[in-house]
Short mmCIF file of C-alpha atoms in Angstrom, two decimals:
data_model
loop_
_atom_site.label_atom_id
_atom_site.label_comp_id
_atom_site.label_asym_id
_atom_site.label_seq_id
_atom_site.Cartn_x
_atom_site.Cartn_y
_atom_site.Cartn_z
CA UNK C 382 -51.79 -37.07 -74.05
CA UNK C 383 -53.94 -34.12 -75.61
CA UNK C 384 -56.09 -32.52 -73.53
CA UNK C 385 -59.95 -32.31 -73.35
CA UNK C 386 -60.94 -30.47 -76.73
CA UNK C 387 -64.57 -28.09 -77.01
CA UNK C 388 -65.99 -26.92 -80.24
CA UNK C 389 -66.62 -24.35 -81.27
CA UNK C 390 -64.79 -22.15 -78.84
CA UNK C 391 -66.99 -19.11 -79.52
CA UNK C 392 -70.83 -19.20 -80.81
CA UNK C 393 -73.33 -16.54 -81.41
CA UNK C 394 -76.83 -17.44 -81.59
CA UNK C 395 -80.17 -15.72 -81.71
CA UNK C 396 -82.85 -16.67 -78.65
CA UNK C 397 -84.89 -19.31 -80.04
CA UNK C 398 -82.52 -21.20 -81.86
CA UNK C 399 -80.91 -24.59 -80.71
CA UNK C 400 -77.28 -25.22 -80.61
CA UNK C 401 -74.56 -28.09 -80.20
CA UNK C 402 -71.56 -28.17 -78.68
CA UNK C 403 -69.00 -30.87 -78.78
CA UNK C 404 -66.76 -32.23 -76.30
CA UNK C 405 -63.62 -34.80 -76.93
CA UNK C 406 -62.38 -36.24 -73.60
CA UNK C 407 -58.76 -37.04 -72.86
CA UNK C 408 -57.91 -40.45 -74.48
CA UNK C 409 -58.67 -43.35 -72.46
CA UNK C 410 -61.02 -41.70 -70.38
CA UNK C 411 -64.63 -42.71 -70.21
CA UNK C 412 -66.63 -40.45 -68.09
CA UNK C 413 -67.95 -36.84 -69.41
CA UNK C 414 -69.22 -33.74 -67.51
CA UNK C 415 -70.69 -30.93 -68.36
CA UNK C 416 -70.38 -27.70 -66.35
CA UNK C 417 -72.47 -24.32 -67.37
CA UNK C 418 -70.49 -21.10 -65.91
CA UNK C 419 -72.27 -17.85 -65.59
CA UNK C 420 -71.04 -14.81 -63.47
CA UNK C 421 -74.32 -14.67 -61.48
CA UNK C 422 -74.52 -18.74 -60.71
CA UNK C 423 -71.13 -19.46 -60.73
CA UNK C 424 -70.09 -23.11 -61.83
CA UNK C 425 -72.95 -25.21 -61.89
CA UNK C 426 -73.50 -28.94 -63.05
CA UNK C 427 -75.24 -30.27 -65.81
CA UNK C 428 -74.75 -33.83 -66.47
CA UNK C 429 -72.53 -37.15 -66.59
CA UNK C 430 -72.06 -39.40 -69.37
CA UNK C 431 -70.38 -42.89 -68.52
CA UNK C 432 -70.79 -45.72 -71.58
CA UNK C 433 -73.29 -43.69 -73.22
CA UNK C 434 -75.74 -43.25 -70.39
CA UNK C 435 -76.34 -40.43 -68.80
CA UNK C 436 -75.75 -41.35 -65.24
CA UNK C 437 -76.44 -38.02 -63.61
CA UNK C 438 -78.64 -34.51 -64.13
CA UNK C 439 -78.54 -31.41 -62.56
CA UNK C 440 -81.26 -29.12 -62.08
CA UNK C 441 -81.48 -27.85 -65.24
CA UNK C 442 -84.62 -27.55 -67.79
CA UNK C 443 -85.54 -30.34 -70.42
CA UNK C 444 -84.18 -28.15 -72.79
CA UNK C 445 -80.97 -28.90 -72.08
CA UNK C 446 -79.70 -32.34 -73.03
CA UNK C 447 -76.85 -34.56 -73.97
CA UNK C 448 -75.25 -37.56 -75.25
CA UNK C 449 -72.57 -39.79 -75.42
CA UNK C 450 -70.78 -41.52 -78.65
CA UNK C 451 -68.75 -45.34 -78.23
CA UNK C 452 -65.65 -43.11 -78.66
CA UNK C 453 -66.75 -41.00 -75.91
CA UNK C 454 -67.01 -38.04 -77.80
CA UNK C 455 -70.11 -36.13 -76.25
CA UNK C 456 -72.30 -33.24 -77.15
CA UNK C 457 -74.53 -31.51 -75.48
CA UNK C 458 -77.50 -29.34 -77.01
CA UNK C 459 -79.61 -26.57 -76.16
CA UNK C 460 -83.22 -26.27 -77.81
CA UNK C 461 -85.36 -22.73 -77.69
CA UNK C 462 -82.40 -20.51 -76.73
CA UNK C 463 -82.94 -17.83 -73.97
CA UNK C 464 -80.59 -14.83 -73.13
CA UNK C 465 -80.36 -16.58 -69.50
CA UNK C 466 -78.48 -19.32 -71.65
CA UNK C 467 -75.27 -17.04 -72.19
CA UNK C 468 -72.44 -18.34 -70.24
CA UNK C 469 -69.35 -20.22 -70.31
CA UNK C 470 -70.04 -23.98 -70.93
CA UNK C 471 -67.09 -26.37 -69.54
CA UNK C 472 -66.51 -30.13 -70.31
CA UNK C 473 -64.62 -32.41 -67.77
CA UNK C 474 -63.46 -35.93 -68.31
CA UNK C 475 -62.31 -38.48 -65.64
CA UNK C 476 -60.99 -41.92 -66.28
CA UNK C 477 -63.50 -43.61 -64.32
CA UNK C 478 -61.78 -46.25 -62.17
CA UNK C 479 -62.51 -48.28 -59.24
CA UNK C 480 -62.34 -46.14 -56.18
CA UNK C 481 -64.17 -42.85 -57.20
CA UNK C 482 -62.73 -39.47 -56.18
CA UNK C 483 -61.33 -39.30 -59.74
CA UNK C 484 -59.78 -35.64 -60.25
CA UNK C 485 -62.15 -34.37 -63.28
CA UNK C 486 -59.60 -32.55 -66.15
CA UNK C 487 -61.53 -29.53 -67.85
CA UNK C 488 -61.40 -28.36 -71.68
CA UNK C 489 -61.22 -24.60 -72.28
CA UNK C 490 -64.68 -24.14 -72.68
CA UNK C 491 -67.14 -22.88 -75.06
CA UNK C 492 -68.35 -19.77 -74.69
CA UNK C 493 -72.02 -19.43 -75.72
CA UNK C 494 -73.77 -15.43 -75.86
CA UNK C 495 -77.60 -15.47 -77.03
CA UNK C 496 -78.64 -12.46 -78.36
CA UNK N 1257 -76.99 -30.56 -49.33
CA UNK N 1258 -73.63 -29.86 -50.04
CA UNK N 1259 -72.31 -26.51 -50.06
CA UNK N 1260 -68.86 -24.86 -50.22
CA UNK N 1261 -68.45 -21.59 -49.00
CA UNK N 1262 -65.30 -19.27 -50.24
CA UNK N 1263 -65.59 -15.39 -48.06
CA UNK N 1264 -63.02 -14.00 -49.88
CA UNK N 1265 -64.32 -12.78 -52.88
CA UNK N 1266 -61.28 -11.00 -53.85
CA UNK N 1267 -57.76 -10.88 -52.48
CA UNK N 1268 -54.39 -9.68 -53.95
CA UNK N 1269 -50.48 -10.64 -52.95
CA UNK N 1270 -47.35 -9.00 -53.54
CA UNK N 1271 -45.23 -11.23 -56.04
CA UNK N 1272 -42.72 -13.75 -53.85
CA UNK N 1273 -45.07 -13.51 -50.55
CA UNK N 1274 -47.41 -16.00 -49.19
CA UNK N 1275 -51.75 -16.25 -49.69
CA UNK N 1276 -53.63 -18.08 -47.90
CA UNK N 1277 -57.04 -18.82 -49.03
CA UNK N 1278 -60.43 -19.80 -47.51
CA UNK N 1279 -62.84 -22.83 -47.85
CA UNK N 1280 -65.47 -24.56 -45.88
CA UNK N 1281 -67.85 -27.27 -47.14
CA UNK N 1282 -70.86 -28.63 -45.53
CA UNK N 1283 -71.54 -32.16 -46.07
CA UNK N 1284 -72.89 -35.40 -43.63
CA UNK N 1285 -70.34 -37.85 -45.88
CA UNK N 1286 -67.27 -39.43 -44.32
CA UNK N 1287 -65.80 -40.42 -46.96
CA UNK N 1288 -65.27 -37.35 -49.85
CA UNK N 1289 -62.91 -35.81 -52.03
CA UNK N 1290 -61.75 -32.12 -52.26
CA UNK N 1291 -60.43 -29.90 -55.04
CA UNK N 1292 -59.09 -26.30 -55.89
CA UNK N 1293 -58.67 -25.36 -59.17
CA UNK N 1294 -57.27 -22.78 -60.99
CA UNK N 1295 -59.07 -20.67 -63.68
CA UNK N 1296 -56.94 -17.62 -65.27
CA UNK N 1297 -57.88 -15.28 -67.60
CA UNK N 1298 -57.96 -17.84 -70.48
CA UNK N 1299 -60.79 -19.43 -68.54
CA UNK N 1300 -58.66 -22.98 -68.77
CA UNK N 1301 -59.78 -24.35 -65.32
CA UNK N 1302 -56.49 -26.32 -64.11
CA UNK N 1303 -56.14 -28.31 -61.02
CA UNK N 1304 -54.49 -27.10 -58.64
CA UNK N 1305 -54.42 -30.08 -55.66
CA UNK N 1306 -56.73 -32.61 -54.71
CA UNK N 1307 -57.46 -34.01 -51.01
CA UNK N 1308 -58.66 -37.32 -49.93
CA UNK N 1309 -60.71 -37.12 -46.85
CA UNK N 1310 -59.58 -40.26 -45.52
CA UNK N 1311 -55.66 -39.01 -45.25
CA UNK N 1312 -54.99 -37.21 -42.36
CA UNK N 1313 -52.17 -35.63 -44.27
CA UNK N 1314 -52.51 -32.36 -45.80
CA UNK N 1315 -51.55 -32.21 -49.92
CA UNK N 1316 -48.79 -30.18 -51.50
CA UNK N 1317 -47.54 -29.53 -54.86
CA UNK N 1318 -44.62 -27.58 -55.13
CA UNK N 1319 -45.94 -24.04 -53.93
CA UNK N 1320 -49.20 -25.43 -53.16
CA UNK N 1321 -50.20 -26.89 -50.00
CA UNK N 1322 -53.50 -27.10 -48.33
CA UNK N 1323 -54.78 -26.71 -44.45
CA UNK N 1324 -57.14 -29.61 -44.20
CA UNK N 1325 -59.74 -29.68 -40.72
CA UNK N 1326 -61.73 -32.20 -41.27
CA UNK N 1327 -63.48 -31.83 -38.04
CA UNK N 1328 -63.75 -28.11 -38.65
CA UNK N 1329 -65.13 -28.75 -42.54
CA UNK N 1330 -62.15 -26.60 -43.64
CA UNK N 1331 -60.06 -26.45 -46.72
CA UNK N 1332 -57.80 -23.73 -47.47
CA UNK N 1333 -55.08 -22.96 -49.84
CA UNK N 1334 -51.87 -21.95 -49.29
CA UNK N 1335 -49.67 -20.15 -52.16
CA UNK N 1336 -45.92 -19.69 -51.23
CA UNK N 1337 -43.63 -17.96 -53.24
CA UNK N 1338 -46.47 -16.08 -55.18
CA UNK N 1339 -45.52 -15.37 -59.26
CA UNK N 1340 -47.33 -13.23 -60.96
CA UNK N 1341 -48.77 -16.09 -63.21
CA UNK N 1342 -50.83 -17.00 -60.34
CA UNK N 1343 -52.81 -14.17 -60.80
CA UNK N 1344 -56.45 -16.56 -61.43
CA UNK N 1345 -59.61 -16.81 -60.09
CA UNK N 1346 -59.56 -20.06 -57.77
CA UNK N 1347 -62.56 -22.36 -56.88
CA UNK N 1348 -63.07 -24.80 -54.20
CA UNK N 1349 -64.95 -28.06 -55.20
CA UNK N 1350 -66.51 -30.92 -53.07
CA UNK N 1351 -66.89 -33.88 -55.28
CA UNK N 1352 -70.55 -35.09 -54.51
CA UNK N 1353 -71.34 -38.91 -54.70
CA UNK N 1354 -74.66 -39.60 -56.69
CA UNK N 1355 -76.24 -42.49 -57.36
CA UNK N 1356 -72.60 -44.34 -58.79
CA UNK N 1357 -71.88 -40.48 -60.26
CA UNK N 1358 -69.83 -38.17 -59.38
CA UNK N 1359 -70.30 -34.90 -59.85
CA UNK N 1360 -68.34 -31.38 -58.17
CA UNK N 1361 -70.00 -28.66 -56.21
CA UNK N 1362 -67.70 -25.89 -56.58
CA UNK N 1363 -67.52 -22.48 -54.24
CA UNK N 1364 -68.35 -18.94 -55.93
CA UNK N 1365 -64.53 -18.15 -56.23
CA UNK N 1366 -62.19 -16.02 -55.07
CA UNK N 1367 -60.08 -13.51 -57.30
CA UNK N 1368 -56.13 -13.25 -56.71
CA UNK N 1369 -54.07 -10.79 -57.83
CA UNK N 1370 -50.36 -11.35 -57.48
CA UNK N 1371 -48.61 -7.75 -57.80
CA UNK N 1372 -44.92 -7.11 -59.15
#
């Protein structure tokens, strides 16, 4: 199976502006997390798409948000960019079965500087 | 809350020897799941092993193992047979159960160096 795909790898954007980025989960699985990844922070969570819901948010500003297509594609988007806002943003997908504890597989990332 | 701790910021290994490397969580669960992963300098995080709380029995694969104390909140990582493509920065991760989500609390890191 192919892995869990991010696009764009790379972005430069300008403070103020919004942005997308794209996530494709591993085929077959239905659950999507995004991770933000900064050196000062570390790894920190975002939020969980299941079915097109968002089923979990971390503590994060409105500005941040998310979604979740049928095909489980998701995207997340940024409004009102701030140089605090550069960092490494990772998508995970999980299968979602019965049982939890599902080992979450991550793409390579996009990696988002705000200038 | 939860919290995972890693005190080794940075540690290095000479190629074919063994690492270990440190992890303690906090959490009032009984029931959780534990993770390492592996990020090199391609910033590809990769799993590395996973632990169910529940089993007593500590996880390998291949030159991976872990030293799981439940009692003690401990979960380290053991590296045999170090190759110099282990060179990575490695995290710990709690998996924290929200609300029918899951979502991973993950340590600050630590940096390994495998020399030749």
């Amino acid at each position: 199976k192919a892995g869990v795909t991010q696009t764009p790898r790379y972005l430069i954007k300008t403070r103020g502006q919004q942005v997308t980025l794209s996530c494709s989960p591993i085929s077959g699985h239905r659950s999507v997390s995004w991770y933000q990844q900064t050196p000062g922070q570390g790894l920190q969570f975002l939020f969980e798409y299941f079915s097109e819901t968002q089923r979990n948010k971390g503590n994060f500003p409105g500005r941040f948000s998310g979604r979740q297509f049928s095909n489980s594609r998701s995207e997340m988007n940024v409004s009102t960019l701030e140089l605090g806002d550069s960092a490494l943003y990772l998508c995970a997908s999980s299968p979602h079965l019965a049982g939890g504890g599902e080992t979450q597989y991550f793409g390579p990332g996009t990696r988002l500087l705000v200038l | 809350a939860q919290t995972v701790t890693q005190s080794q910021p940075e540690m290095s290994v000479q190629e074919a020897e063994t690492v270990t490397l440190s992890c303690t969580y906090d959490t009032s669960e009984s029931n959780y799941y534990l993770f390492w992963y592996k990020q090199p300098p391609s910033r590809q995080m990769i799993l590395v092993i996973r632990q169910e709380a529940y089993k007593q029995q500590n996880a390998t694969e291949n030159r991976f193992s872990v030293n799981f104390q439940k009692a003690a909140k401990s979960f380290s990582l053991k590296i045999s047979d170090s190759q110099l493509g282990d060179t990575a920065m490695y995290f710990c991760a709690f998996m924290k159960h929200e609300g029918g989500s899951e979502k991973l609390v993950f340590g600050k890191g630590t940096k390994l160096t495998v020399n030749p």
